[in-house]
Short mmCIF file of C-alpha atoms and ligand atoms in Angstrom, two decimals:
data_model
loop_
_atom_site.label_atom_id
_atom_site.label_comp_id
_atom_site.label_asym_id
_atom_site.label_seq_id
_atom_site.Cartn_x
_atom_site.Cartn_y
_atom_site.Cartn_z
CA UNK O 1 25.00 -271.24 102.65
CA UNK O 2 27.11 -270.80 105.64
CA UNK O 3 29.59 -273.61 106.79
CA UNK O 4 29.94 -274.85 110.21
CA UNK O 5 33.19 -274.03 111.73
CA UNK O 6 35.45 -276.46 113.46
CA UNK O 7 38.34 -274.53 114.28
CA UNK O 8 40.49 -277.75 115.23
CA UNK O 9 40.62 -278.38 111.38
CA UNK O 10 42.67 -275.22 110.76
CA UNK O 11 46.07 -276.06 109.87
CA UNK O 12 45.10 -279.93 109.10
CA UNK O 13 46.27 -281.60 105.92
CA UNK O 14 44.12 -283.52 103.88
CA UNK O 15 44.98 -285.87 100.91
CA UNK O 16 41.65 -286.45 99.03
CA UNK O 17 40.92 -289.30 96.38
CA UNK O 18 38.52 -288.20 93.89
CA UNK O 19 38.72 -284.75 94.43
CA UNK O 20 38.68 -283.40 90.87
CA UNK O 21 34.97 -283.71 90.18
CA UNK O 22 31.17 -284.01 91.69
CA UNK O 23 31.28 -285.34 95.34
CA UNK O 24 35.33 -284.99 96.01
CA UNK O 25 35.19 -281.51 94.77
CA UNK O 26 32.50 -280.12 96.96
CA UNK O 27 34.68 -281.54 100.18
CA UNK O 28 38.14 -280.06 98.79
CA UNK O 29 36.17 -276.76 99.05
CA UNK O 30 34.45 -277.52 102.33
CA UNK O 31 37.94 -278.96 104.26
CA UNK O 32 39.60 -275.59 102.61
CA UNK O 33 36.78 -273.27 103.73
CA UNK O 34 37.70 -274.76 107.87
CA UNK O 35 41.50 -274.28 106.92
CA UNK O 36 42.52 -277.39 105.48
CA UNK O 37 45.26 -277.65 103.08
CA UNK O 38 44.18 -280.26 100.67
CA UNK O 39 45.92 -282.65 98.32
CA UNK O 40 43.79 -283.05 95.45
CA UNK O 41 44.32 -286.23 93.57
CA UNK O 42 42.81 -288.04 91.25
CA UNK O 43 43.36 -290.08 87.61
CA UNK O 44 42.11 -286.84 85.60
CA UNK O 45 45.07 -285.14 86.81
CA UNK O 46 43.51 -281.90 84.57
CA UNK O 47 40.40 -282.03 86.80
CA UNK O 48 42.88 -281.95 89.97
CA UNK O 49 44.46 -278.74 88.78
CA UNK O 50 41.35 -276.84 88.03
CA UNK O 51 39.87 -277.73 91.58
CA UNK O 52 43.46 -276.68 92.96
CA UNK O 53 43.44 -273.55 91.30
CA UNK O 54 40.19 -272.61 92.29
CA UNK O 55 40.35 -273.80 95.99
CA UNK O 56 44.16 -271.47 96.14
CA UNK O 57 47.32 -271.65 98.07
CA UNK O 58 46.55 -274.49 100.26
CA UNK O 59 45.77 -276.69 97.71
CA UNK O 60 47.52 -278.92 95.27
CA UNK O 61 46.78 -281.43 92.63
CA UNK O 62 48.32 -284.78 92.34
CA UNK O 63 47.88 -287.54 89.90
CA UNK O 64 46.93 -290.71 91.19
CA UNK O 65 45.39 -294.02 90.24
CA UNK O 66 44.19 -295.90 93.47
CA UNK O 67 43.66 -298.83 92.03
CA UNK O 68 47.56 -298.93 91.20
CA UNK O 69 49.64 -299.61 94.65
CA UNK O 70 52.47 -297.82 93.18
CA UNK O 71 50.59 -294.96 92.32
CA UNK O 72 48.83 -294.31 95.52
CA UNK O 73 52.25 -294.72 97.22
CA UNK O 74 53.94 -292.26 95.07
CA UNK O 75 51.02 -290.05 95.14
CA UNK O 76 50.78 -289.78 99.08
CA UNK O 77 54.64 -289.83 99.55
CA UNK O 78 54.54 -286.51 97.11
CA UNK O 79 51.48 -284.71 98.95
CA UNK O 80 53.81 -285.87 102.56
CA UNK O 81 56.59 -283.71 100.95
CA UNK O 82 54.27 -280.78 99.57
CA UNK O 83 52.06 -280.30 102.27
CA UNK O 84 54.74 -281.56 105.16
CA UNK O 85 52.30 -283.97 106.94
CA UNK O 86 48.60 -285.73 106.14
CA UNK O 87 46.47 -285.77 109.27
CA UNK O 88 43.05 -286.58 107.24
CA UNK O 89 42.58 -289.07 104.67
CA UNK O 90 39.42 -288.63 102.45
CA UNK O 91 38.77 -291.61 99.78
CA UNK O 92 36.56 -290.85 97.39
CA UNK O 93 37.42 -292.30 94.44
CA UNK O 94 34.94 -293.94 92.50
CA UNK O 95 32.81 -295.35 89.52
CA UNK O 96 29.98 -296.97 88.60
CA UNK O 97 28.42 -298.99 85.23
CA UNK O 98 25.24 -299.69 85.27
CA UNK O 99 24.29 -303.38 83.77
CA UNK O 100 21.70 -306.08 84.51
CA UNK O 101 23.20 -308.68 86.60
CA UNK O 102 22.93 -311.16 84.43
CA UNK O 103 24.40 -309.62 81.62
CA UNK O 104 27.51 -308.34 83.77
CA UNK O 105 30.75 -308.66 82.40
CA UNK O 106 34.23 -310.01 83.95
CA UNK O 107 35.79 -306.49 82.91
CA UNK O 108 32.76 -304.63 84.56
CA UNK O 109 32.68 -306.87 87.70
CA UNK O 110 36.82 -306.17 87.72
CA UNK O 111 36.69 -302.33 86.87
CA UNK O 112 34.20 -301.37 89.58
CA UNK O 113 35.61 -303.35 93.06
CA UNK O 114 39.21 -302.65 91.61
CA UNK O 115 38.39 -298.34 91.71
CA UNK O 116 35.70 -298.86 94.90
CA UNK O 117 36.95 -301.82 97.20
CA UNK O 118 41.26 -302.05 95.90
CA UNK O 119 41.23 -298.08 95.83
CA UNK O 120 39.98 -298.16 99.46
CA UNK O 121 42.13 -300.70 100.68
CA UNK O 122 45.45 -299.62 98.75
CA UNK O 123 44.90 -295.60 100.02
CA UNK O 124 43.40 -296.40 103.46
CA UNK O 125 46.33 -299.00 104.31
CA UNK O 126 49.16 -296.47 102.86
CA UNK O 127 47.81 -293.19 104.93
CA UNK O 128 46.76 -295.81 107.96
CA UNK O 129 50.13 -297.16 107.87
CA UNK O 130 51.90 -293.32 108.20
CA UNK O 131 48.81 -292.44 110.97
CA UNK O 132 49.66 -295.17 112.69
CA UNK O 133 53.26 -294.12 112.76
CA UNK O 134 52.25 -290.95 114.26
CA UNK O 135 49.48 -292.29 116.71
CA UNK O 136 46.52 -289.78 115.44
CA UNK O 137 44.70 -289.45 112.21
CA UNK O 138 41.28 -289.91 110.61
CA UNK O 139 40.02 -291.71 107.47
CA UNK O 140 36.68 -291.18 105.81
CA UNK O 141 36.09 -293.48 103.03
CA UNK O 142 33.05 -292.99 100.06
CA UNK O 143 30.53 -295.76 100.30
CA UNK O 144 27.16 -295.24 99.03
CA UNK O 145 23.20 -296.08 99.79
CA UNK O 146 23.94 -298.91 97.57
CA UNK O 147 26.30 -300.13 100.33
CA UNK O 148 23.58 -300.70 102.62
CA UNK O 149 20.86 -301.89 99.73
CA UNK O 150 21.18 -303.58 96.76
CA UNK O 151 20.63 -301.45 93.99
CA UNK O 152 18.97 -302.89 90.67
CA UNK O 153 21.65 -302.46 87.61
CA UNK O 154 24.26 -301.89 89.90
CA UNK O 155 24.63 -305.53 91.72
CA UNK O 156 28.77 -305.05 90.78
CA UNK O 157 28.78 -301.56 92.46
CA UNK O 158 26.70 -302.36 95.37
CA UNK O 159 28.76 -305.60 96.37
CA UNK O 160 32.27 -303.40 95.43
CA UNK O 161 30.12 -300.56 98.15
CA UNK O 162 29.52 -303.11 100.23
CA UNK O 163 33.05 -304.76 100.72
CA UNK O 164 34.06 -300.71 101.61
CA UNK O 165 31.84 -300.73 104.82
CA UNK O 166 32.75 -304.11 105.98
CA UNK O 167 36.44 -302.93 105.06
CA UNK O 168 35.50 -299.59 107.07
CA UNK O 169 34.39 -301.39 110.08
CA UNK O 170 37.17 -303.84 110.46
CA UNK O 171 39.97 -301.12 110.29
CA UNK O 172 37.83 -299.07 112.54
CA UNK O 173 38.27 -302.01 115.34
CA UNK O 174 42.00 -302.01 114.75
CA UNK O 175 43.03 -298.86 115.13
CA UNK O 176 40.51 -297.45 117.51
CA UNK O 177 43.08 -298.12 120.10
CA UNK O 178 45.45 -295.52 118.34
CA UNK O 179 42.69 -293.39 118.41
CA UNK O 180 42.85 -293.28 115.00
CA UNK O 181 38.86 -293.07 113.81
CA UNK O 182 37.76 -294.59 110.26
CA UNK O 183 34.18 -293.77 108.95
CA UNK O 184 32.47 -293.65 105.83
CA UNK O 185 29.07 -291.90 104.11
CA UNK O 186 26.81 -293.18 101.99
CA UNK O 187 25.10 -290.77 99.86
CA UNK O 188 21.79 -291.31 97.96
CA UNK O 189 20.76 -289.72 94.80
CA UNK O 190 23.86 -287.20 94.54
CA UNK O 191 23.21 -284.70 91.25
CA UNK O 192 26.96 -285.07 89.60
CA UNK O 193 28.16 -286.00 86.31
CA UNK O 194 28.23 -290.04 87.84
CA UNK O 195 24.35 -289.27 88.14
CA UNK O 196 24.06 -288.24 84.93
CA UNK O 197 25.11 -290.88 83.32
CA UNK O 198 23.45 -293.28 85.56
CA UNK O 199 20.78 -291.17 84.60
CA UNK O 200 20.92 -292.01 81.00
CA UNK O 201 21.67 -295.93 81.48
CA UNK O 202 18.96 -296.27 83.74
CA UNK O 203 16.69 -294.52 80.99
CA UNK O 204 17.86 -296.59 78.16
CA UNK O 205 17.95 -299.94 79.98
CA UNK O 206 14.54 -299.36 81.11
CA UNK O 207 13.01 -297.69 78.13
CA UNK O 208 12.04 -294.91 79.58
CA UNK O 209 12.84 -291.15 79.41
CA UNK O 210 15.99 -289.58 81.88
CA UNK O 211 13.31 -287.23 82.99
CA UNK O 212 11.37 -289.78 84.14
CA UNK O 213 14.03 -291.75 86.05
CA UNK O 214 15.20 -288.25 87.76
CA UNK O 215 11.84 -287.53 88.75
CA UNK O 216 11.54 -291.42 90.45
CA UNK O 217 15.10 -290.32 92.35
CA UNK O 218 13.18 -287.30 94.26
CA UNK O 219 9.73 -289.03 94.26
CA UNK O 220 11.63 -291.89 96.66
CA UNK O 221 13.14 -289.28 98.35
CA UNK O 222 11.54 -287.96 101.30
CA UNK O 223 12.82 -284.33 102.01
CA UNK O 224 11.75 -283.89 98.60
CA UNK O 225 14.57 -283.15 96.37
CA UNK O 226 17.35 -284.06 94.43
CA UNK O 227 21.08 -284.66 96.43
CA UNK O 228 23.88 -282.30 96.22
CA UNK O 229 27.83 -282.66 96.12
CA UNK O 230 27.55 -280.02 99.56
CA UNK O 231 25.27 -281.96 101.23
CA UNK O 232 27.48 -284.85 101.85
CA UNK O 233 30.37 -282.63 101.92
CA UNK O 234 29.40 -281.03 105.11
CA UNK O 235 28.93 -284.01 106.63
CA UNK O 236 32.61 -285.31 105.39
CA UNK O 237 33.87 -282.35 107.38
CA UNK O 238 31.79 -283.06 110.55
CA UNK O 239 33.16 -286.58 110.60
CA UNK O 240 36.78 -285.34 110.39
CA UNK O 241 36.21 -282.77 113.42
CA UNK O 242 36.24 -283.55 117.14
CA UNK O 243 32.26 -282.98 117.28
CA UNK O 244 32.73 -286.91 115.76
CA UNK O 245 35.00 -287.70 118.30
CA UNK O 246 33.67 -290.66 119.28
CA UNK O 247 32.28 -291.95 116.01
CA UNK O 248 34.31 -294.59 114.37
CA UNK O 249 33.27 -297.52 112.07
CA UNK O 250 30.09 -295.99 110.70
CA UNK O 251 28.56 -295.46 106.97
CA UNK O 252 26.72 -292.59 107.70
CA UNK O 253 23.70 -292.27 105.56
CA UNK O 254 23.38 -289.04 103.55
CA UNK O 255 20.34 -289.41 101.45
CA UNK O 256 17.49 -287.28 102.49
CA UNK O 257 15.95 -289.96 103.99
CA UNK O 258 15.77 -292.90 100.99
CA UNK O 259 17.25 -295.24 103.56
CA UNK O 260 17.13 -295.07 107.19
CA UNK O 261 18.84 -297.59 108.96
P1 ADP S 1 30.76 -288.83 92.27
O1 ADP S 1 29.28 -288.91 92.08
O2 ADP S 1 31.27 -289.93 93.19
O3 ADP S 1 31.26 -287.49 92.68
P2 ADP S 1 32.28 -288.48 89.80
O4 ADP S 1 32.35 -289.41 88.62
O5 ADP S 1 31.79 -287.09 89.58
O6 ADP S 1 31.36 -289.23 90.86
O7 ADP S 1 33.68 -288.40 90.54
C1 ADP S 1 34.52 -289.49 90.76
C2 ADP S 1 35.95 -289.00 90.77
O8 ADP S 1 36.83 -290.13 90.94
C3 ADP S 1 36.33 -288.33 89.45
O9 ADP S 1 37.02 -287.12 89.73
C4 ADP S 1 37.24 -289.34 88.79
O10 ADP S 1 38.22 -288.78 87.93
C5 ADP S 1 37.87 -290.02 90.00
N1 ADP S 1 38.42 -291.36 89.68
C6 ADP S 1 37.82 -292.33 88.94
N2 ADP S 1 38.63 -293.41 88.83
C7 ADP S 1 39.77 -293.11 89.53
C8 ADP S 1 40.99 -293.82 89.79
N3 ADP S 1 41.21 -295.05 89.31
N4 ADP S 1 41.92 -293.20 90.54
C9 ADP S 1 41.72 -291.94 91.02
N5 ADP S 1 40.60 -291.23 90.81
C10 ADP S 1 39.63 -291.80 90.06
#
């Protein structure tokens, strides 16, 4: 498949959350295919490397934690100094449990908004702070379909998904007049090793079989087929070009339809 090409992106830096693995990987290779140089971080620092190595020059690994303030700090400040300036700010970083509501945990509740809402918040305020300093930038934060719906078995992640576009939106109104732009996407069914394992909770929790629960996925999906990592990625890269030049403070829905509004 054939990328679009927004030659305004050449040259650009990007420092990517999540970008080891599954969604963050396929937009480390999509920013690098327009030219970006990409920081790769993420917590499986191993995962980081590979994608680094794969991607080539432009790209480094980093290790990061976002849920850690001191992490993300240290993590951005070393990218700054590797890749001489970030222009683009991609978080990604994410998890999800799957549990009945009612049988949700303190630990679970904690673990999922402190990856998906404190990761978003600690790495969007440290590169918003430094793109604010320069007076241009653009931030595309991971949300998810179950941002815009709640999802059954995931009530933690879809109220962590949630607080991400309401987060998205407010920063979006405060630095619009920097012209600094702040977006997210929300993909659907996405087929990556998150989905796999949702997969196989969703099976067991339900009693049914994983093929069955991966056939409901595309059955509710109207153009018919199962989400890939590229599919959002492309869109990641549209957002960060000038053709979204006057988009800012949107989830953008990338789900083949499952949710339309
Ligand atoms: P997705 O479907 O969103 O692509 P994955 O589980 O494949 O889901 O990818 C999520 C990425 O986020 C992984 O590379 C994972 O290592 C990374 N990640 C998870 N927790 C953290 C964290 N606390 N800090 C940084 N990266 C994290």
């Amino acid at each position: 498949m054939t990328h679009p090409v927004f030659p305004e992106l050449s040259g650009r830096r990007a420092f990517l959350t999540g970008g080891g693995t599954g969604i963050g990987l396929a937009i480390a290779r999509a920013l690098a295919a327009q030219g970006v140089a990409v920081a790769i971080a993420d917590i499986n620092l191993k995962s980081a490397e590979d994608a680094a190595a794969e991607i080539g020059n432009s790209a480094i690994a980093v290790e990061i934690d976002v849920r850690k303030r001191s992490s993300v700090e240290a993590a951005f400040s070393t990218a700054l100094e590797r890749l001489g300036d970030i222009d683009i700010l991609i978080a990604n970083a994410g998890v999800s449990t799957m549990q009945k509501a009612l049988e949700l945990t303190d630990e679970e509740w904690d673990f999922n908004f402190d990856v998906n809402t404190r990761g978003i918040f600690l790495t969007n305020q440290i590169s918003g702070r430094h793109f604010s300093q320069k007076g241009s930038g653009c931030i595309v934060n991971t949300a998810s379909l179950a941002a815009k719906v709640g999802a059954p078995l995931l009530a933690h992640y879809s109220a962590s998904k949630f607080a991400v576009l309401g987060w998205t939106q407010a920063l979006a109104r405060e630095l619009a007049p920097q012209g600094i732009r702040v977006n997210a996407v929300c993909p659907g069914f996405v087929k990556t090793g998150m989905q796999s394992r949702e997969i196989e909770w969703e099976a067991t929790l339900r009693g049914i079989s994983p093929e069955q629960v991966f056939n409901e996925y595309v059955g509710q999906t109207p153009l018919g087929r199962i989400e890939t990592p590229e599919d959002v990625a492309d869109v990641v890269v549209f957002l960060c070009s000038e053709s979204a030049r006057f988009m800012t403070g949107q989830g953008i829905n990338v789900t083949g339809g499952v949710y339309m509004t």
